[in-house]
């Protein structure tokens, strides 16, 4: 596409994988990150992005910065001619968001508002925003289409920040026809780049399913906790729409390409596979693919968790010409490759 | 009560009237305002607050400042020992909020987040927040109780900022038991202090009903526009719950007193009279009370307006020991006194 893309949260899990695909699509990438969600950083450089440069043989311009610092943000837009923005940066730990709501509202909302203000100032109106299927709350119809109501019964502050920002983007897109925005509602990203060089290693106490499974398999943890075995699902465990992070990454390239092809002011797309998989299915698939044993215990439901969530993925297929390609087996194999190549993250 | 109350938006219409009641209740008042909604300011002093000092014979500590400047806000909390906060400051023009959503989100949301952050820093957890009946959207049951759903079908950005902030306050109150918050959902404030010294003179192109009626009556405008004569109401015009601004003011004193008596983390109260009055009724009452003629024309409905909105006011009566006392006639008479004493605002 040969566009210059400003990527916030570029050193994070989804950001770094997306940058691989952006570079492969011949984009120039200016990435920023405050390293809140990242590990292995030194002297303001991102270890993950160094790996991305190895994978792609191309270079990334990187700045360590915080979106709350609007002066620094302005300086980057002043220095570079930016064509479009992909905004990944956000605090994302669901449990933590309930403990520190003010921190989450501050970081996620003010970060977004600062970015919008600076974009407007530099006449840059093409934006892809990382939203989440959590905006649907506890869905009432499956598969969940983009027309499902949003904002009702969202059980955590993280999800509310995504919902509030979607509403804000809706309003600003109506107020000024120059805006051209896509909000991508992610389902459950898993896996890693097939090179094994980059993956997901959460810095904080976490309960993301894949790192948890994987760390039990490699012996960093002893037993996997599955929250809730009494949901109204085939095997009683929660059902999710797991999507390979490289599919998610290519979905962003498809979204950018759409923005430069069409001007709809604002569009929203699910990024999922369209298939619901139970937690237990995921564990079994992981064990089979990696030839490991993952001891697990099933405990009570976790507050804020819902039973079933999977996408209707047709809209993205029709309009973005994008479809998830990777299988659950690949998600497990690729994550495991990364885990074994980087046993300590 | 002899508390030190920090009042944001203190120079505004509701803020200045509330400060009269706070001073009458023996509170110390530290007021701030950025003068975005005010007129007649000179050298960082508030004309309205000078009048408040004349009315009460007491003094107000005032700073011209913007809540977006967190450093300055911190300095005020550092200088004064503040017991509690009443947060009026907000941009409030419905139409303007649709034109400049980014400005509204920035001012109202970041202003609130900065205030919460600084309050926490100074161990000040008592807050009264100015919310609005607009959070109810288009209500489905009347009178509207505090348990009515909120956040659905809110037709303007101003109302959304109030809704988002209520949600944030709900979340922070759950995260930290020290918080003690009351959100007051105002219905339609009218009238002025009976002295005629302070009132409402919007700085921006406005369509608030009372200033509009009054400026037609005094000859600053030629004809009153009533938006919509085909609503499903007795006379076809919209029905609202008009409340005297001095009742609203005493409601805030009652709310503060509640905060120092009880610790519920968060409570929400309607501040209304409980009576629905049509726009046409209001105009007729105004003409009768003031012995004026107000020519009007009825045009099409205004986008975003709803047909009927009036409060169930019982909860505030039971729990705050507060009830609106002033009649519609008094609202008209008091506003008219202010208008005739201040023909040019």
XYZ file of C-alpha atoms in Angstrom:
690
model
C 0.000 0.000 0.000
C 3.034 2.247 0.578
C 1.276 4.356 3.205
C 2.863 5.741 6.351
C 1.018 4.176 9.263
C 1.217 5.428 12.835
C 0.779 2.452 15.168
C 0.080 3.052 18.865
C 0.784 0.154 21.204
C 3.114 -1.143 18.491
C 5.292 -3.156 20.890
C 2.353 -5.125 22.277
C 1.054 -8.547 21.350
C -1.378 -7.617 18.598
C 0.503 -4.454 17.599
C 3.788 -6.224 16.907
C 2.124 -8.995 14.865
C 0.184 -6.424 12.904
C 3.341 -4.483 12.106
C 4.768 -7.632 10.483
C 1.831 -7.620 8.078
C 2.009 -3.862 7.504
C 5.681 -4.111 6.575
C 4.932 -7.097 4.326
C 2.317 -4.914 2.624
C 5.007 -2.266 1.987
C 3.766 0.265 4.524
C 6.121 2.542 6.414
C 5.533 2.118 10.132
C 5.972 4.691 12.875
C 5.286 2.821 16.103
C 4.937 4.091 19.659
C 4.493 2.306 22.965
C 4.759 3.211 26.651
C 5.731 -0.409 27.504
C 2.949 -0.725 30.059
C 1.941 -4.090 28.593
C 5.368 -5.200 27.379
C 8.462 -6.872 28.735
C 12.096 -7.105 27.657
C 12.529 -3.453 26.804
C 15.850 -1.669 27.098
C 16.861 1.935 26.583
C 13.586 2.881 24.992
C 13.848 0.111 22.391
C 11.319 -2.626 21.854
C 12.622 -6.181 21.856
C 9.498 -7.328 20.011
C 9.986 -4.766 17.243
C 13.640 -5.772 16.855
C 12.318 -9.276 16.183
C 9.769 -7.872 13.761
C 12.638 -6.274 11.850
C 14.416 -9.650 11.741
C 11.252 -11.393 10.506
C 10.531 -8.867 7.772
C 13.989 -7.582 6.905
C 12.510 -4.076 7.118
C 12.838 -1.355 9.693
C 10.348 0.279 12.013
C 10.615 3.809 13.353
C 9.946 3.551 17.070
C 9.370 6.052 19.878
C 8.818 5.226 23.520
C 6.019 7.565 24.515
C 2.736 7.836 26.327
C -0.398 9.068 24.558
C -1.254 11.076 27.659
C 1.640 13.335 26.664
C -0.057 15.281 23.900
C 2.986 17.493 23.321
C 5.167 14.550 22.452
C 2.404 13.080 20.319
C 2.129 16.351 18.434
C 5.892 16.360 17.877
C 5.718 12.966 16.153
C 2.932 14.113 13.839
C 4.953 17.247 13.169
C 8.042 15.254 12.271
C 6.406 12.567 10.101
C 3.847 12.814 7.339
C 1.358 10.256 8.636
C -1.330 8.874 6.313
C -3.307 6.793 8.785
C -3.394 5.517 12.327
C -3.957 2.125 13.913
C -4.722 2.618 17.578
C -3.905 -0.478 19.638
C -2.602 1.242 22.760
C -4.783 0.548 25.774
C -4.758 -1.024 29.179
C -6.478 -4.355 28.745
C -6.498 -6.470 31.902
C -10.156 -7.081 32.720
C -9.689 -7.813 36.421
C -7.274 -4.943 36.926
C -9.722 -2.604 35.221
C -12.267 -3.267 37.994
C -9.668 -2.541 40.672
C -8.329 0.631 39.054
C -11.183 2.091 37.009
C -9.841 5.636 37.179
C -6.510 4.497 35.752
C -8.261 2.633 32.930
C -10.619 5.466 32.073
C -7.738 7.909 32.154
C -5.366 5.895 30.007
C -7.796 4.530 27.467
C -10.147 7.492 27.083
C -7.714 10.384 27.367
C -5.229 8.507 25.165
C -7.885 8.218 22.461
C -9.048 11.838 22.805
C -5.472 13.133 22.585
C -4.863 11.055 19.493
C -8.037 12.315 17.805
C -7.159 15.907 18.638
C -3.682 15.630 17.168
C -4.902 13.730 14.099
C -7.404 16.518 13.406
C -4.676 19.112 13.889
C -2.517 17.384 11.250
C -5.389 16.705 8.869
C -5.072 12.959 9.325
C -8.545 11.386 9.360
C -7.970 7.686 8.592
C -8.204 5.599 11.741
C -8.471 1.925 12.618
C -9.502 1.426 16.225
C -9.034 -1.770 18.294
C -12.405 -2.510 19.740
C -13.537 -5.748 21.293
C -16.442 -8.182 21.311
C -16.855 -7.205 24.977
C -18.899 -4.217 23.740
C -21.738 -6.690 23.040
C -22.096 -7.466 26.748
C -23.814 -10.837 27.209
C -25.141 -11.403 23.685
C -28.697 -12.537 23.182
C -28.347 -13.917 19.638
C -25.690 -16.061 17.971
C -23.630 -15.726 15.932
C -23.161 -12.102 17.013
C -23.493 -9.679 14.104
C -22.240 -6.110 14.054
C -25.874 -4.983 14.427
C -26.237 -6.580 17.835
C -26.888 -3.932 20.503
C -23.780 -2.715 22.290
C -23.143 -1.156 25.690
C -25.666 -3.171 27.678
C -24.525 -5.213 30.670
C -20.849 -4.785 29.988
C -19.336 -6.468 33.000
C -15.994 -4.700 33.281
C -14.363 -1.303 32.957
C -12.020 -2.411 30.182
C -15.040 -3.251 28.016
C -16.721 0.019 28.916
C -13.713 2.008 27.727
C -14.017 0.247 24.351
C -17.747 0.948 24.214
C -17.402 4.620 25.193
C -14.709 5.119 22.572
C -16.856 3.498 19.869
C -19.640 5.942 20.765
C -17.240 8.875 20.630
C -15.932 7.782 17.236
C -19.506 7.478 15.997
C -20.206 11.048 17.124
C -17.046 12.615 15.733
C -17.543 10.838 12.419
C -21.004 12.420 12.179
C -19.697 15.869 13.050
C -17.005 16.069 10.385
C -17.210 14.328 7.044
C -13.438 14.123 6.736
C -13.231 11.317 9.287
C -12.897 7.812 7.920
C -12.858 5.314 10.730
C -13.053 1.565 11.144
C -13.613 -0.030 14.526
C -12.567 -3.678 14.583
C -14.249 -5.799 17.229
C -11.745 -8.526 18.081
C -12.912 -11.867 19.343
C -10.263 -13.950 21.192
C -6.796 -13.620 19.648
C -4.458 -16.575 20.159
C -1.276 -17.896 18.654
C 1.925 -16.256 17.561
C 3.959 -15.523 14.456
C 5.025 -18.883 12.907
C 8.695 -17.870 13.187
C 8.465 -18.326 16.961
C 10.212 -14.965 17.387
C 7.300 -12.942 18.719
C 4.339 -13.994 20.860
C 2.342 -13.055 23.913
C 3.916 -12.826 27.313
C 1.720 -10.816 29.631
C 3.600 -8.689 32.145
C 0.858 -8.710 34.730
C -0.852 -11.412 36.748
C -3.065 -12.733 33.989
C -5.683 -15.254 33.184
C -5.522 -15.126 29.390
C -6.218 -18.663 28.414
C -3.420 -19.420 25.928
C -0.439 -18.142 27.934
C -1.927 -19.918 30.951
C -2.258 -23.271 29.122
C 1.159 -22.862 27.641
C 2.889 -21.987 30.894
C 1.364 -25.072 32.518
C 2.552 -27.208 29.613
C 6.097 -25.868 29.903
C 6.125 -26.200 33.690
C 6.119 -22.526 34.732
C 2.728 -23.154 36.348
C 1.442 -26.429 37.780
C -2.224 -26.494 36.929
C -4.603 -24.674 34.618
C -7.667 -23.163 36.231
C -10.798 -23.256 34.086
C -13.390 -20.873 35.448
C -16.866 -22.377 35.303
C -17.913 -25.857 34.215
C -21.635 -25.332 34.522
C -22.384 -23.015 31.620
C -25.166 -23.994 29.243
C -22.713 -25.191 26.629
C -22.013 -28.708 25.261
C -19.269 -29.486 27.788
C -20.160 -26.869 30.433
C -17.113 -24.641 29.846
C -17.300 -21.236 28.172
C -17.418 -20.972 24.392
C -15.267 -18.435 22.566
C -14.274 -17.488 19.049
C -10.507 -17.959 19.010
C -8.712 -16.255 16.168
C -5.069 -16.519 15.139
C -3.219 -13.284 15.831
C -1.793 -13.362 12.278
C -5.354 -13.415 10.927
C -6.148 -10.470 13.135
C -3.036 -8.755 11.761
C -4.068 -9.285 8.153
C -7.544 -7.996 9.076
C -5.952 -4.656 9.922
C -4.205 -4.459 6.568
C -7.559 -5.229 4.915
C -9.201 -2.488 6.994
C -6.560 0.087 6.015
C -6.940 -0.845 2.400
C -10.717 -0.363 2.731
C -10.195 3.115 4.216
C -8.192 4.173 1.179
C -10.777 2.682 -1.162
C -14.044 3.822 0.427
C -15.248 6.711 2.543
C -18.044 5.626 4.896
C -17.097 7.956 7.780
C -17.388 5.013 10.171
C -17.677 1.259 9.760
C -17.558 -1.520 12.300
C -16.398 -5.079 11.640
C -16.164 -8.224 13.726
C -12.826 -9.963 13.432
C -13.513 -13.575 14.356
C -13.611 -16.981 12.721
C -17.354 -17.462 13.129
C -16.830 -20.699 15.068
C -17.397 -21.209 18.781
C -14.879 -23.432 20.593
C -15.121 -24.473 24.246
C -12.276 -23.928 26.670
C -12.019 -27.678 27.127
C -11.806 -28.203 23.341
C -8.997 -25.691 23.228
C -7.076 -27.480 25.981
C -7.514 -30.855 24.259
C -6.437 -29.471 20.907
C -3.398 -27.883 22.527
C -2.392 -31.162 24.194
C -2.774 -33.093 20.946
C -0.915 -30.621 18.758
C 1.954 -30.046 21.171
C 2.088 -33.560 22.586
C 1.976 -32.234 26.144
C -0.230 -32.800 29.161
C -2.014 -29.833 30.691
C -3.420 -30.680 34.124
C -6.479 -28.565 34.827
C -9.068 -27.999 37.510
C -12.503 -26.572 36.963
C -13.494 -23.972 39.564
C -16.449 -21.627 39.980
C -17.344 -19.069 37.357
C -15.298 -15.906 37.301
C -17.190 -12.675 37.919
C -17.808 -10.816 34.714
C -17.292 -13.818 32.432
C -20.041 -14.671 29.990
C -20.974 -18.114 28.713
C -20.884 -17.881 24.931
C -19.379 -15.461 22.438
C -18.713 -16.057 18.786
C -18.841 -13.846 15.760
C -20.835 -13.641 12.641
C -17.803 -13.049 10.425
C -19.610 -12.503 7.126
C -19.488 -8.718 6.968
C -15.690 -8.575 7.037
C -15.572 -11.286 4.377
C -17.936 -9.392 2.075
C -16.662 -5.867 2.589
C -13.017 -6.230 3.614
C -12.340 -9.313 1.470
C -10.848 -10.767 4.594
C -11.394 -14.121 6.247
C -9.625 -15.928 9.078
C -7.502 -18.695 7.535
C -5.624 -20.309 10.383
C -6.954 -23.289 12.301
C -7.140 -23.862 16.033
C -4.321 -26.380 15.597
C -2.112 -23.694 14.084
C -2.928 -21.283 16.927
C -1.736 -23.897 19.399
C 1.305 -25.001 17.405
C 2.468 -21.452 16.710
C 2.022 -20.323 20.275
C 3.828 -23.404 21.526
C 6.733 -22.808 19.147
C 7.111 -19.318 20.561
C 6.782 -20.571 24.128
C 9.437 -23.262 23.716
C 11.806 -20.901 21.894
C 11.234 -18.306 24.642
C 10.603 -20.366 27.777
C 10.917 -17.340 30.035
C 9.072 -14.952 27.739
C -22.665 22.715 57.902
C -19.367 24.630 58.163
C -17.658 22.499 55.523
C -15.220 23.754 52.917
C -16.802 23.077 49.543
C -14.935 23.173 46.243
C -17.376 24.264 43.527
C -16.413 23.837 39.872
C -18.349 25.926 37.374
C -19.140 28.243 40.289
C -19.698 31.310 38.119
C -22.337 29.608 35.984
C -26.106 29.721 36.224
C -26.690 26.798 38.573
C -23.297 27.099 40.275
C -23.774 30.706 41.338
C -27.286 30.076 42.696
C -26.065 27.032 44.564
C -23.248 29.025 46.157
C -25.863 31.386 47.616
C -27.412 28.440 49.438
C -24.044 27.000 50.462
C -23.027 30.316 52.022
C -26.432 30.581 53.728
C -25.769 27.119 55.167
C -22.451 28.409 56.602
C -20.188 26.574 54.195
C -16.866 28.020 53.066
C -16.797 28.111 49.274
C -13.784 27.790 46.996
C -15.153 28.311 43.496
C -13.469 27.908 40.115
C -14.656 28.639 36.599
C -13.077 28.954 33.167
C -15.832 31.414 32.067
C -16.709 29.335 29.025
C -20.423 29.591 29.866
C -20.331 32.999 31.531
C -20.438 36.642 30.569
C -19.477 39.868 32.264
C -16.164 38.685 33.633
C -13.230 41.005 34.187
C -9.654 40.431 35.273
C -10.303 36.874 36.372
C -13.185 37.905 38.627
C -16.731 36.661 38.346
C -19.469 39.302 38.135
C -22.032 36.697 39.212
C -20.036 35.781 42.314
C -19.628 39.455 43.246
C -23.440 39.603 43.244
C -23.567 36.414 45.305
C -21.381 38.150 47.883
C -23.777 41.108 47.908
C -26.792 38.800 48.322
C -25.276 36.802 51.168
C -22.952 39.297 52.822
C -20.307 36.593 52.752
C -17.242 36.081 50.634
C -16.279 33.446 48.110
C -12.731 32.419 47.277
C -12.543 32.349 43.498
C -9.973 31.176 40.956
C -10.267 31.459 37.199
C -9.037 28.095 36.008
C -9.684 25.222 33.667
C -10.084 21.673 34.955
C -8.017 20.482 32.013
C -5.049 22.065 33.791
C -4.446 19.389 36.409
C -1.382 21.174 37.812
C -3.392 24.237 38.703
C -6.164 22.070 40.099
C -3.655 20.263 42.276
C -2.320 23.606 43.529
C -5.775 24.613 44.771
C -6.222 21.346 46.641
C -2.746 21.822 48.044
C -3.534 25.315 49.257
C -6.994 24.668 50.749
C -8.244 21.899 52.986
C -11.271 20.830 50.943
C -13.963 18.680 52.551
C -16.152 18.033 49.534
C -16.697 18.907 45.907
C -19.700 19.957 43.841
C -18.860 19.501 40.187
C -20.983 21.752 37.958
C -18.364 22.613 35.355
C -19.270 21.279 31.932
C -20.045 22.363 28.428
C -23.805 22.091 28.129
C -25.153 23.307 24.800
C -26.930 20.352 23.243
C -26.733 21.515 19.626
C -23.117 22.607 19.935
C -22.230 19.220 21.425
C -23.299 17.548 18.180
C -21.161 19.932 16.139
C -18.069 19.668 18.336
C -18.201 16.237 19.972
C -14.448 16.040 20.481
C -14.493 19.347 22.366
C -17.363 18.159 24.561
C -15.843 14.781 25.307
C -12.521 16.409 26.051
C -13.843 19.107 28.356
C -16.472 17.147 30.208
C -14.752 13.785 30.500
C -11.150 14.855 31.029
C -12.318 17.604 33.409
C -14.093 14.974 35.515
C -11.184 12.506 35.403
C -8.690 15.196 36.436
C -10.927 16.218 39.311
C -11.290 12.617 40.530
C -7.550 12.063 40.313
C -6.747 15.147 42.351
C -9.499 14.423 44.891
C -8.048 10.956 45.450
C -4.565 12.432 45.795
C -5.801 14.764 48.563
C -7.949 12.155 50.269
C -11.141 14.010 49.429
C -13.874 11.506 48.545
C -17.162 13.414 48.955
C -18.568 14.433 45.595
C -21.840 15.791 44.247
C -22.021 15.496 40.475
C -24.360 17.466 38.174
C -26.047 14.887 36.048
C -29.126 15.355 33.932
C -32.427 13.710 33.096
C -31.030 13.398 29.554
C -29.323 10.191 30.734
C -32.777 8.532 30.593
C -32.936 8.954 26.826
C -36.561 8.823 25.660
C -38.224 7.418 28.785
C -40.711 4.590 28.505
C -42.476 5.044 31.858
C -43.709 8.109 33.708
C -42.994 9.590 36.110
C -39.338 8.686 35.576
C -37.792 7.047 38.641
C -34.082 6.735 39.346
C -34.371 3.034 38.441
C -35.332 3.773 34.847
C -32.690 2.443 32.462
C -30.083 4.974 31.436
C -27.799 5.351 28.432
C -30.204 4.103 25.783
C -31.078 6.311 22.835
C -29.420 9.408 24.205
C -29.831 11.816 21.340
C -26.888 14.155 21.898
C -23.240 14.226 22.923
C -23.873 16.466 25.935
C -26.183 13.810 27.389
C -23.698 11.068 26.599
C -20.963 12.844 28.552
C -23.296 12.865 31.578
C -24.100 9.188 31.099
C -20.475 8.139 30.650
C -19.480 10.059 33.766
C -22.247 8.440 35.803
C -20.929 5.038 34.719
C -17.382 6.028 35.651
C -18.501 7.224 39.065
C -20.367 3.959 39.584
C -17.181 2.028 38.789
C -14.811 4.080 40.913
C -17.234 3.945 43.861
C -17.156 0.143 43.629
C -13.367 0.032 43.431
C -12.649 2.051 46.565
C -14.942 2.178 49.570
C -13.746 5.650 50.536
C -15.742 7.266 47.755
C -19.038 8.824 48.728
C -20.775 10.216 45.683
C -24.169 11.610 44.794
C -25.211 12.151 41.185
C -28.115 14.583 40.897
C -30.186 14.244 37.760
C -31.552 17.712 37.058
C -34.790 18.164 35.220
C -35.346 21.631 33.661
C -34.010 24.450 35.838
C -35.711 27.817 35.417
C -35.982 31.079 37.309
C -33.452 33.163 39.156
C -32.593 34.335 42.646
C -35.506 36.480 43.959
C -33.147 39.439 44.473
C -32.948 39.850 40.711
C -29.169 40.144 41.006
C -28.190 36.824 39.414
C -29.894 34.826 36.666
C -29.239 33.012 33.415
C -27.798 34.774 30.416
C -26.425 32.241 27.995
C -23.309 33.366 26.153
C -23.888 31.238 23.110
C -26.624 31.011 20.502
C -29.157 29.209 22.629
C -32.587 27.747 22.646
C -33.126 27.410 26.397
C -36.773 28.103 26.783
C -36.849 30.634 29.626
C -34.187 33.055 28.376
C -35.823 32.785 24.955
C -39.327 33.626 26.265
C -37.932 36.380 28.397
C -35.876 37.988 25.643
C -38.954 38.044 23.422
C -40.976 39.629 26.231
C -38.348 42.340 26.745
C -37.930 42.960 23.020
C -34.429 41.600 22.434
C -36.002 38.998 20.162
C -39.204 39.326 18.121
C -40.801 35.924 18.292
C -40.470 32.749 20.320
C -39.958 29.538 18.372
C -41.644 26.497 19.869
C -40.213 23.337 18.354
C -42.936 20.792 17.696
C -46.683 21.133 18.137
C -47.570 17.566 17.217
C -46.274 15.604 20.182
C -48.656 13.185 21.893
C -49.289 15.585 24.743
C -52.457 17.460 25.791
C -51.637 20.585 23.720
C -49.140 19.027 21.298
C -46.066 20.807 22.688
C -43.363 19.037 24.680
C -43.849 18.383 28.380
C -41.052 19.083 30.864
C -40.479 19.158 34.591
C -39.475 22.766 35.259
C -37.759 23.356 38.567
C -36.804 26.645 40.202
C -33.036 27.096 40.260
C -33.210 27.976 43.981
C -34.865 24.618 44.634
C -32.092 22.971 42.687
C -29.598 24.928 44.811
C -31.138 23.767 48.082
C -31.130 20.218 46.698
C -27.337 20.406 46.551
C -27.102 21.498 50.164
C -29.378 18.578 51.074
C -27.146 16.229 49.076
C -23.989 17.453 50.825
C -25.644 17.054 54.181
C -26.567 13.478 53.210
C -22.953 12.715 52.255
C -21.777 13.742 55.729
C -24.547 11.713 57.345
C -24.450 8.495 55.341
C -21.913 6.485 53.399
C -23.528 4.684 50.462
C -20.525 4.959 48.097
C -22.862 6.162 45.354
C -26.458 7.367 45.257
C -28.471 8.912 42.462
C -31.385 11.316 42.899
C -33.753 13.054 40.538
C -34.119 16.749 41.234
C -37.480 17.707 39.771
C -40.909 18.778 40.944
C -42.699 15.636 39.805
C -45.068 17.667 37.609
C -45.078 17.815 33.821
C -45.812 21.206 32.261
C -46.178 21.859 28.554
C -44.156 24.515 26.768
C -47.395 26.314 25.916
C -48.473 26.263 29.583
C -45.138 27.785 30.508
C -45.533 30.582 27.962
C -49.072 31.348 29.156
C -48.028 31.358 32.798
C -45.139 33.662 31.956
C -47.427 36.100 30.128
C -49.907 36.134 32.988
C -47.348 36.556 35.759
C -45.303 39.211 34.002
C -48.179 40.939 32.242
C -46.371 40.724 28.897
C -47.177 39.336 25.490
C -44.894 36.702 24.016
C -45.562 36.179 20.308
C -44.690 32.647 19.319
C -44.650 30.400 16.294
C -44.766 26.635 16.370
C -42.328 25.002 13.954
C -41.243 21.422 13.285
C -39.736 19.260 15.963
C -36.091 19.833 16.795
C -33.775 16.893 16.198
C -32.908 15.166 19.439
C -35.852 16.580 21.413
C -38.108 14.134 23.188
C -41.831 14.523 23.853
C -42.272 14.054 27.585
C -39.942 14.133 30.573
C -40.913 14.533 34.194
C -39.514 13.147 37.386
C -40.643 10.876 40.093
C -39.367 13.117 42.881
C -40.159 10.853 45.834
C -36.710 9.421 46.461
C -35.119 12.808 47.112
C -38.022 13.691 49.396
C -37.621 10.497 51.428
C -33.842 10.302 51.587
C -32.603 13.863 51.214
C -35.532 15.475 53.063
C -35.721 17.800 50.118
C -38.655 18.849 48.010
C -39.117 21.549 45.359
C -41.105 24.394 46.922
C -41.315 27.082 44.288
C -44.173 27.335 41.815
C -44.080 27.853 38.075
C -45.381 31.381 38.726
C -42.361 32.090 40.926
C -39.986 30.721 38.300
C -41.459 33.169 35.780
C -41.660 36.121 38.169
C -38.119 35.658 39.467
C -36.631 35.228 36.050
C -38.493 38.278 34.778
C -37.287 40.375 37.717
C -33.716 39.448 36.820
C -34.339 40.098 33.130
C -35.847 43.560 33.707
C -33.131 44.515 36.190
C -30.498 43.288 33.705
C -32.041 43.932 30.289
C -28.756 43.286 28.512
C -27.676 40.376 30.698
